[in-house]
Amino acid sequence: MNDVIAIDGPGGAGKSTIAGLLAEELGYLHLDTGAMYRAVTLAALEKNIGFNDNEALTKVAENLNIDFNQKGEIFIDGRNVSQEIRSQEVNAHVSETAAIKEVREIMVKKQKKIAEENKVVMDGRDITTVVLPDAEYKFYLTASLEERAKRRYDEMKAKNIEVDIKGIKKNIKNRDQKDSQRAYSPLKKADDAVLIDSTNLSIEEVIKKIKEIIQHKS
Ligand code: DC
């Protein structure tokens, strides 16, 4: 599958930032699939749906109109929710939403369709293994837990949000565990994905590395 770049990896490894910049440089669409699971979670919170009610959560996913614009902002039923989907409350429940098989099937179908119709850089947890296993360019982007926690901490500090680094680290570790141990489409590196450890690399260095690999292959 040409014109498709698939990037997986754990939370806070920089996937979305890198995928967004890469897409901009290449003139591709950027699809942040984590944002889709976050949108379903936000809609469920707003409807007071319990996170053990798989059937109701699946209905929410089924009926939700999710759109992205060229800037990568996300809309549900026409409403811009790019900020709200990053709330602590969504953070606390998104792994539960993403663990539901039926919810995943609905999201994967949408993601495959977008890849069929667009040149796209898609990032998530199961893009290289389940959504686009035939993508020509597959990457697994990771970084140490300490570094990922530090990056998230800096990000929140810059937004003047009061947080403690220990809490962030615990939250990331918890989500890593849930994402890698769930029954359906757990996070794992595809055998043919190129591993990039960004612990000691800047964003520019990671992008350079990815571009070198793409140019070398094509
Ligand atoms: O990348 P993120 O933190 O925005 O992802 C939010 C959650 O969604 C996280 O718990 C992992 C899950 N997710 C997933 O299961 N599959 C994807 N393709 C993308 C994200």
XYZ file of N, CA and C and ligand atoms in Angstrom:
674
model
N 0.848 -1.190 0.000
C 0.000 0.000 0.000
C 0.893 1.252 0.000
N 0.833 1.995 -1.123
C 1.663 3.193 -1.238
C 1.002 4.385 -0.575
N 1.749 5.468 -0.444
C 1.184 6.728 0.045
C 0.586 6.625 1.441
N 1.051 5.648 2.195
C 0.560 5.478 3.552
C 1.747 5.246 4.478
N 1.806 6.060 5.527
C 2.860 5.880 6.527
C 2.179 5.560 7.853
N 2.505 4.419 8.419
C 1.849 3.965 9.650
C 2.833 4.046 10.811
N 2.381 4.664 11.898
C 3.259 4.824 13.064
C 2.529 4.353 14.328
N 3.121 3.413 15.034
C 2.575 2.969 16.320
C 3.579 3.241 17.424
N 3.097 3.100 18.659
C 3.992 3.238 19.808
C 3.197 3.617 21.039
N 3.835 3.578 22.201
C 3.130 3.894 23.443
C 2.819 5.389 23.575
N 1.981 5.735 24.537
C 1.590 7.123 24.759
C 2.777 7.986 25.149
N 2.801 9.206 24.623
C 3.836 10.160 25.007
C 5.160 9.972 24.291
N 5.196 9.109 23.269
C 6.456 8.892 22.546
C 6.668 9.949 21.466
N 5.651 10.778 21.254
C 5.783 11.855 20.257
C 5.167 11.510 18.915
N 4.430 10.419 18.863
C 3.852 9.965 17.582
C 3.029 11.046 16.874
N 2.100 11.660 17.606
C 1.189 12.597 16.948
C 1.903 13.844 16.451
N 2.831 14.350 17.270
C 3.609 15.526 16.858
C 4.393 15.206 15.593
N 5.093 14.068 15.628
C 5.930 13.667 14.495
C 5.068 13.397 13.266
N 3.973 12.672 13.469
C 3.097 12.325 12.337
C 2.518 13.610 11.721
N 2.153 14.563 12.578
C 1.574 15.817 12.087
C 2.572 16.596 11.250
N 3.790 16.719 11.750
C 4.809 17.497 11.024
C 5.208 16.812 9.721
N 5.318 15.495 9.802
C 5.686 14.724 8.615
C 4.608 14.866 7.534
N 3.354 14.775 7.962
C 2.236 14.904 7.022
C 2.261 16.288 6.360
N 2.544 17.300 7.168
C 2.581 18.669 6.648
C 3.673 18.792 5.585
N 4.845 18.238 5.897
C 5.969 18.326 4.950
C 5.680 17.603 3.646
N 5.002 16.444 3.766
C 4.755 15.625 2.583
C 3.474 16.021 1.843
N 2.668 16.868 2.497
C 1.370 17.228 1.910
C 0.363 16.098 2.069
N 0.539 15.282 3.099
C -0.378 14.172 3.367
C -1.368 14.600 4.455
N -2.432 13.816 4.587
C -3.362 14.015 5.690
C -2.774 13.342 6.933
N -3.013 13.947 8.093
C -2.573 13.290 9.343
C -3.797 12.754 10.066
N -3.799 11.465 10.352
C -4.902 10.916 11.138
C -4.378 10.396 12.474
N -4.763 11.115 13.532
C -4.399 10.743 14.902
C -5.525 9.841 15.417
N -5.313 8.527 15.361
C -6.419 7.609 15.687
C -6.740 7.606 17.185
N -5.758 7.971 18.015
C -6.019 8.086 19.454
C -7.113 9.113 19.715
N -7.105 10.187 18.905
C -8.109 11.245 19.057
C -9.511 10.688 18.804
N -9.608 9.685 17.947
C -10.928 9.099 17.668
C -11.462 8.349 18.894
N -10.582 7.560 19.546
C -11.016 6.850 20.759
C -11.317 7.856 21.878
N -10.574 8.951 21.880
C -10.824 10.012 22.866
C -12.187 10.668 22.612
N -12.528 10.869 21.332
C -13.809 11.501 21.000
C -14.977 10.629 21.468
N -14.858 9.327 21.278
C -15.916 8.413 21.736
C -16.031 8.502 23.257
N -14.884 8.553 23.934
C -14.866 8.627 25.399
C -15.523 9.917 25.888
N -15.198 11.025 25.229
C -15.790 12.317 25.608
C -17.309 12.280 25.435
N -17.754 11.746 24.297
C -19.200 11.684 24.043
C -19.875 10.798 25.096
N -19.232 9.721 25.489
C -19.807 8.821 26.507
C -19.887 9.527 27.859
N -18.852 10.291 28.197
C -18.870 11.038 29.462
C -20.018 12.042 29.473
N -20.200 12.694 28.337
C -21.259 13.711 28.258
C -22.651 13.093 28.353
N -22.747 11.813 27.966
C -24.050 11.126 28.032
C -24.178 10.316 29.314
N -23.204 10.486 30.226
C -23.204 9.760 31.505
C -23.265 8.249 31.347
N -22.578 7.734 30.362
C -22.581 6.290 30.142
C -21.469 5.648 30.968
N -21.785 4.562 31.604
C -20.800 3.877 32.446
C -19.779 3.156 31.571
N -18.532 3.108 32.024
C -17.489 2.519 31.174
C -17.440 0.996 31.247
N -18.450 0.427 31.930
C -18.583 -1.037 31.870
C -19.758 -1.428 30.968
N -20.412 -0.425 30.396
C -21.571 -0.699 29.540
C -21.122 -0.745 28.063
N -20.597 -1.905 27.684
C -20.026 -2.038 26.332
C -21.041 -1.761 25.230
N -22.257 -2.190 25.480
C -23.285 -2.026 24.453
C -23.576 -0.542 24.197
N -23.737 0.213 25.284
C -24.017 1.652 25.139
C -22.811 2.377 24.531
N -21.623 1.974 24.911
C -20.411 2.619 24.361
C -20.287 2.337 22.860
N -20.655 1.130 22.477
C -20.611 0.771 21.058
C -21.610 1.629 20.275
N -22.776 1.828 20.858
C -23.805 2.683 20.205
C -23.268 4.108 20.007
N -22.587 4.622 21.040
C -22.013 5.969 20.940
C -21.045 6.012 19.757
N -20.178 5.009 19.672
C -19.182 4.961 18.590
C -19.858 4.889 17.229
N -20.916 4.095 17.172
C -21.640 3.892 15.917
C -22.271 5.194 15.408
N -22.839 5.945 16.352
C -23.623 7.127 15.965
C -22.828 8.423 15.902
N -21.568 8.348 16.262
C -20.777 9.581 16.341
C -20.221 9.987 14.969
N -20.450 11.247 14.604
C -19.848 11.756 13.367
C -18.510 12.380 13.708
N -17.429 11.729 13.327
C -16.102 12.266 13.622
C -15.490 12.827 12.344
N -15.025 14.064 12.422
C -14.359 14.682 11.264
C -13.062 15.336 11.696
N -12.152 15.435 10.761
C -10.902 16.163 11.000
C -10.803 17.261 9.955
N -10.160 18.387 10.301
C -9.862 19.360 9.255
C -8.371 19.267 8.916
N -7.924 20.075 7.973
C -6.535 19.985 7.513
C -5.538 20.321 8.615
N -6.007 21.116 9.608
C -5.109 21.488 10.714
C -4.989 20.361 11.738
N -5.749 19.278 11.525
C -5.706 18.154 12.463
C -6.657 18.324 13.631
N -7.508 19.367 13.567
C -8.492 19.531 14.644
C -9.605 18.506 14.454
N -10.173 18.085 15.596
C -11.191 17.036 15.527
C -12.565 17.579 15.923
N -13.583 17.121 15.198
C -14.954 17.589 15.414
C -15.868 16.400 15.667
N -16.750 16.515 16.665
C -17.806 15.506 16.770
C -19.141 16.190 16.536
N -19.881 15.629 15.595
C -21.142 16.229 15.156
C -20.969 17.737 14.914
N -19.883 18.101 14.272
C -19.637 19.495 13.880
C -19.017 20.368 14.957
N -18.838 19.840 16.164
C -18.317 20.656 17.278
C -16.822 20.399 17.452
N -16.036 21.466 17.550
C -14.588 21.301 17.705
C -14.264 20.860 19.141
N -13.732 19.638 19.291
C -13.477 19.094 20.635
C -11.982 18.821 20.851
N -11.149 19.476 20.043
C -9.698 19.213 20.083
C -9.096 19.398 21.475
N -9.616 20.382 22.231
C -9.093 20.620 23.593
C -9.701 19.621 24.571
N -11.025 19.499 24.499
C -11.745 18.675 25.487
C -11.299 17.217 25.505
N -10.913 16.693 24.359
C -10.523 15.276 24.336
C -9.205 15.024 25.069
N -8.511 16.096 25.465
C -7.238 15.935 26.200
C -7.431 16.090 27.707
N -8.668 16.150 28.187
C -8.899 16.386 29.619
C -8.473 15.182 30.454
N -8.277 15.418 31.747
C -7.877 14.337 32.665
C -8.953 13.261 32.715
N -10.197 13.696 32.621
C -11.305 12.747 32.704
C -11.281 11.787 31.500
N -11.025 12.347 30.318
C -10.921 11.491 29.129
C -9.693 10.584 29.270
N -8.581 11.160 29.731
C -7.364 10.358 29.955
C -7.657 9.148 30.835
N -8.482 9.378 31.848
C -8.728 8.320 32.831
C -9.554 7.170 32.257
N -10.351 7.430 31.211
C -11.263 6.385 30.725
C -10.995 5.883 29.309
N -10.116 6.578 28.589
C -9.986 6.236 27.158
C -9.497 4.799 26.918
N -8.658 4.279 27.813
C -8.179 2.898 27.615
C -9.322 1.900 27.717
N -10.317 2.237 28.540
C -11.471 1.329 28.677
C -12.281 1.322 27.382
N -12.492 2.501 26.817
C -13.219 2.592 25.542
C -12.455 1.829 24.452
N -11.149 2.030 24.432
C -10.329 1.450 23.361
C -10.167 -0.064 23.502
N -10.580 -0.608 24.637
C -10.430 -2.064 24.831
C -11.641 -2.835 24.308
N -12.698 -2.112 23.927
C -13.929 -2.789 23.499
C -13.848 -3.175 22.015
N -13.989 -4.470 21.784
C -13.822 -5.009 20.432
C -14.720 -4.297 19.412
N -15.997 -4.144 19.750
C -16.959 -3.559 18.794
C -16.614 -2.091 18.492
N -16.176 -1.363 19.513
C -15.773 0.028 19.294
C -14.579 0.057 18.340
N -13.644 -0.838 18.562
C -12.449 -0.891 17.708
C -12.829 -1.193 16.259
N -13.751 -2.132 16.088
C -14.123 -2.502 14.716
C -14.701 -1.306 13.960
N -15.518 -0.509 14.662
C -16.129 0.670 14.023
C -15.035 1.691 13.648
N -14.090 1.907 14.559
C -13.022 2.891 14.309
C -12.079 2.412 13.192
N -11.749 1.124 13.227
C -10.815 0.568 12.231
C -11.405 0.698 10.826
N -12.709 0.461 10.715
C -13.380 0.579 9.421
C -13.240 2.014 8.880
N -13.489 2.996 9.761
C -13.359 4.404 9.348
C -11.917 4.700 8.928
N -10.963 4.184 9.710
C -9.546 4.464 9.444
C -9.093 3.863 8.111
N -9.568 2.646 7.822
C -9.186 1.992 6.556
C -9.734 2.787 5.375
N -10.954 3.277 5.527
C -11.592 4.027 4.443
C -10.787 5.307 4.167
N -10.391 5.984 5.240
C -9.615 7.225 5.081
C -8.303 6.932 4.349
N -7.680 5.802 4.673
C -6.410 5.448 4.020
C -6.608 5.069 2.557
N -7.780 4.563 2.239
C -8.055 4.209 0.839
C -8.222 5.462 -0.005
N -8.744 6.509 0.628
C -9.118 7.706 -0.133
C -8.086 8.830 -0.077
N -7.080 8.701 0.792
C -6.123 9.803 0.979
C -4.690 9.301 1.082
N -3.766 10.214 0.804
C -2.380 9.971 1.185
C -2.331 10.320 2.654
N -1.867 9.431 3.482
C -2.045 9.682 4.905
C -0.878 9.207 5.777
N -0.634 9.972 6.836
C 0.247 9.514 7.911
C -0.694 9.208 9.076
N -0.748 7.944 9.471
C -1.693 7.541 10.505
C -0.931 7.031 11.721
N -1.298 7.525 12.908
C -0.602 7.048 14.097
C -1.577 6.510 15.143
N -1.086 5.519 15.910
C -1.931 4.911 16.933
C -1.238 3.774 17.654
N -1.987 2.690 17.890
C -1.421 1.538 18.599
C -1.459 0.266 17.756
N -2.413 0.229 16.803
C -2.622 -0.996 16.015
C -2.592 -0.704 14.521
N -1.990 0.415 14.152
C -2.020 0.812 12.736
C -1.137 -0.111 11.900
N 0.060 -0.424 12.404
C 0.980 -1.275 11.624
C 0.589 -2.752 11.696
N -0.215 -3.115 12.700
C -0.530 -4.540 12.881
C -1.924 -4.914 12.375
N -2.898 -4.019 12.555
C -4.292 -4.379 12.249
C -4.922 -3.481 11.176
N -4.756 -2.172 11.330
C -5.466 -1.258 10.425
C -4.831 -1.268 9.033
N -3.504 -1.068 8.987
C -2.808 -0.989 7.696
C -1.570 -1.900 7.688
N -1.775 -3.206 7.846
C -0.609 -4.091 7.916
C 0.207 -4.108 6.615
N -0.443 -3.668 5.500
C 0.264 -3.664 4.214
C 0.878 -2.316 3.866
N 0.867 -1.386 4.811
C 1.489 -0.081 4.541
C 2.957 -0.291 4.172
N 3.425 0.477 3.223
C 4.819 0.296 2.789
C 5.792 0.768 3.876
N 5.383 1.828 4.586
C 6.287 2.387 5.598
C 5.676 2.231 6.982
N 6.354 1.457 7.801
C 5.820 1.166 9.133
C 6.879 1.472 10.194
N 6.466 2.231 11.201
C 7.410 2.625 12.252
C 6.829 2.337 13.628
N 7.724 1.996 14.552
C 7.330 1.849 15.958
C 8.175 2.845 16.732
N 7.487 3.893 17.203
C 8.194 4.986 17.872
C 8.025 4.869 19.386
N 9.142 4.808 20.087
C 9.043 4.684 21.536
C 10.046 5.613 22.225
N 9.971 5.671 23.552
C 10.938 6.421 24.370
C 10.792 5.870 25.787
N 11.783 6.128 26.636
C 11.710 5.594 28.001
C 10.521 6.202 28.745
N 10.057 5.488 29.752
C 8.925 5.976 30.543
C 9.246 7.339 31.171
N 10.466 7.475 31.690
C 10.888 8.740 32.330
C 10.797 9.898 31.344
N 11.315 9.664 30.142
C 11.341 10.727 29.141
C 9.916 11.088 28.698
N 9.078 10.077 28.531
C 7.702 10.346 28.097
C 6.955 11.142 29.170
N 7.185 10.792 30.431
C 6.530 11.516 31.533
C 7.027 12.957 31.578
N 8.324 13.129 31.363
C 8.916 14.472 31.400
C 8.323 15.341 30.283
N 8.186 14.750 29.101
C 7.632 15.510 27.973
C 6.206 15.949 28.263
N 5.399 15.020 28.803
C 4.007 15.375 29.105
C 3.949 16.460 30.186
N 4.843 16.339 31.165
C 4.920 17.314 32.253
C 5.233 18.709 31.683
N 6.257 18.775 30.832
C 6.645 20.056 30.225
C 5.503 20.667 29.421
N 4.809 19.762 28.688
C 3.687 20.187 27.849
C 2.603 20.847 28.704
N 2.281 20.218 29.828
C 1.206 20.729 30.685
C 1.646 21.992 31.411
N 2.892 21.991 31.832
C 3.450 23.188 32.495
C 3.332 24.392 31.565
N 3.687 24.164 30.286
C 3.648 25.245 29.302
C 2.235 25.791 29.156
N 1.255 24.938 29.444
C -0.145 25.390 29.347
C -0.650 25.886 30.698
N 0.298 26.040 31.647
C -0.048 26.496 33.004
C -0.974 25.558 33.758
N -0.912 24.270 33.424
C -1.733 23.295 34.151
C -0.864 22.714 35.272
N -1.400 22.755 36.497
C -0.643 22.242 37.654
C -0.673 20.711 37.666
N 0.483 20.097 37.579
C 0.534 18.626 37.591
C 1.770 18.180 38.358
N 1.733 16.937 38.856
C 2.967 16.435 39.458
C 3.480 15.284 38.610
N 4.778 15.245 38.459
C 5.407 14.300 37.526
C 5.167 12.850 37.931
N 5.089 12.602 39.232
C 4.837 11.226 39.697
C 3.482 10.715 39.214
N 2.477 11.617 39.308
C 1.119 11.262 38.878
C 1.091 10.973 37.382
N 1.800 11.791 36.628
C 1.838 11.612 35.167
C 2.475 10.270 34.835
N 3.572 9.974 35.533
C 4.306 8.735 35.267
C 3.414 7.519 35.556
N 2.695 7.624 36.647
C 1.810 6.526 37.042
C 0.706 6.336 35.987
N 0.153 7.440 35.532
C -0.916 7.396 34.532
C -0.416 6.781 33.212
N 0.782 7.191 32.780
C 1.326 6.661 31.518
C 1.596 5.156 31.650
N 2.146 4.778 32.808
C 2.482 3.367 33.035
C 1.216 2.508 33.021
N 0.205 3.050 33.666
C -1.079 2.377 33.733
C -1.671 2.175 32.335
N -1.596 3.237 31.521
C -2.154 3.136 30.171
C -1.318 2.206 29.291
N 0.009 2.249 29.459
C 0.889 1.328 28.719
C 0.439 -0.102 28.974
N 0.201 -0.384 30.262
C -0.162 -1.741 30.651
C -1.491 -2.147 30.029
N -2.476 -1.253 30.146
C -3.804 -1.562 29.597
C -3.730 -1.727 28.078
N -2.983 -0.836 27.415
C -2.915 -0.877 25.946
C -2.181 -2.131 25.446
N -1.176 -2.595 26.200
C -0.407 -3.748 25.706
C -0.983 -5.085 26.150
N -1.844 -5.045 27.161
C -2.336 -6.330 27.666
C -3.780 -6.627 27.296
N -4.435 -5.697 26.609
C -5.842 -5.951 26.297
C -5.953 -7.103 25.281
N -7.171 -7.707 25.259
C -7.367 -8.896 24.420
C -7.378 -8.552 22.926
N -7.979 -7.414 22.571
C -8.126 -7.086 21.145
C -7.102 -6.047 20.702
N -6.389 -6.388 19.658
C -5.417 -5.464 19.063
C -4.520 -4.775 20.085
N -3.822 -5.536 20.916
C -2.934 -4.863 21.883
C -1.779 -4.158 21.178
N -1.210 -3.184 21.881
C -0.045 -2.497 21.340
C 1.130 -3.465 21.290
N 1.668 -3.664 20.113
C 2.910 -4.440 19.973
C 3.612 -4.015 18.690
N 4.909 -4.250 18.661
C 5.656 -3.849 17.469
C 5.457 -4.885 16.369
N 5.085 -4.443 15.180
C 4.996 -5.372 14.048
C 6.419 -5.806 13.701
N 6.582 -7.061 13.292
C 7.928 -7.569 12.975
C 8.640 -6.712 11.940
N 7.867 -6.203 10.966
C 8.496 -5.443 9.882
C 8.436 -3.925 10.081
N 8.097 -3.480 11.303
C 8.111 -2.033 11.564
C 9.516 -1.626 12.013
N 9.943 -0.446 11.585
C 11.270 0.050 11.977
C 11.160 0.680 13.366
N 11.981 0.211 14.295
C 11.951 0.727 15.663
C 12.766 2.022 15.767
N 12.146 3.054 16.307
C 12.888 4.297 16.566
C 12.705 4.653 18.038
N 13.820 4.704 18.762
C 13.770 5.102 20.167
C 14.128 6.579 20.235
N 13.144 7.394 20.630
C 13.360 8.846 20.571
C 13.810 9.433 21.913
N 14.190 8.562 22.861
C 14.562 9.062 24.194
C 15.582 10.197 24.117
N 16.587 9.991 23.281
C 17.641 11.014 23.188
C 17.639 11.761 21.855
N 16.495 11.763 21.197
C 16.425 12.440 19.896
C 15.450 13.602 19.945
N 15.762 14.649 19.183
C 14.813 15.762 19.087
C 13.751 15.391 18.051
N 12.685 16.179 18.022
C 11.625 15.941 17.034
C 12.206 15.974 15.618
N 13.064 16.981 15.377
C 13.667 17.129 14.033
C 14.493 15.902 13.672
N 15.217 15.377 14.668
C 16.060 14.201 14.390
C 15.223 12.971 14.049
N 14.092 12.831 14.727
C 13.219 11.679 14.436
C 12.647 11.813 13.021
N 12.197 13.024 12.687
C 11.629 13.233 11.349
C 12.679 12.972 10.264
N 13.893 13.425 10.533
C 14.985 13.227 9.572
C 15.206 11.718 9.340
N 15.213 10.983 10.438
C 15.421 9.540 10.384
C 14.326 8.863 9.541
N 13.088 9.242 9.815
C 11.970 8.638 9.090
C 12.077 8.963 7.597
N 12.396 10.232 7.295
C 12.488 10.624 5.890
C 13.623 9.890 5.169
N 14.717 9.692 5.886
C 15.845 8.958 5.276
C 15.415 7.537 4.921
N 14.689 6.919 5.825
C 14.234 5.540 5.593
C 13.266 5.489 4.416
N 12.358 6.455 4.370
C 11.369 6.487 3.275
C 12.077 6.710 1.932
N 13.022 7.670 1.914
C 13.709 7.960 0.646
C 14.563 6.778 0.201
N 15.154 6.112 1.170
C 16.019 4.969 0.864
C 15.211 3.825 0.264
N 13.986 3.662 0.762
C 13.132 2.545 0.312
C 12.492 2.809 -1.042
N 12.236 4.130 -1.339
C 11.451 4.374 -2.563
C 12.356 4.593 -3.764
O -2.386 8.230 21.646
P -3.441 8.629 22.680
O -2.911 8.786 24.072
O -4.240 9.807 22.258
O -4.458 7.375 22.718
C -5.584 7.369 23.534
C -5.986 5.933 23.877
O -6.508 5.254 22.746
C -4.874 5.065 24.452
O -5.338 4.425 25.626
C -4.617 4.040 23.392
C -5.860 4.017 22.571
N -5.596 3.817 21.152
C -5.804 2.569 20.628
O -6.163 1.655 21.352
N -5.624 2.361 19.295
C -5.231 3.348 18.493
N -5.062 3.104 17.191
C -4.969 4.630 19.026
C -5.152 4.844 20.375
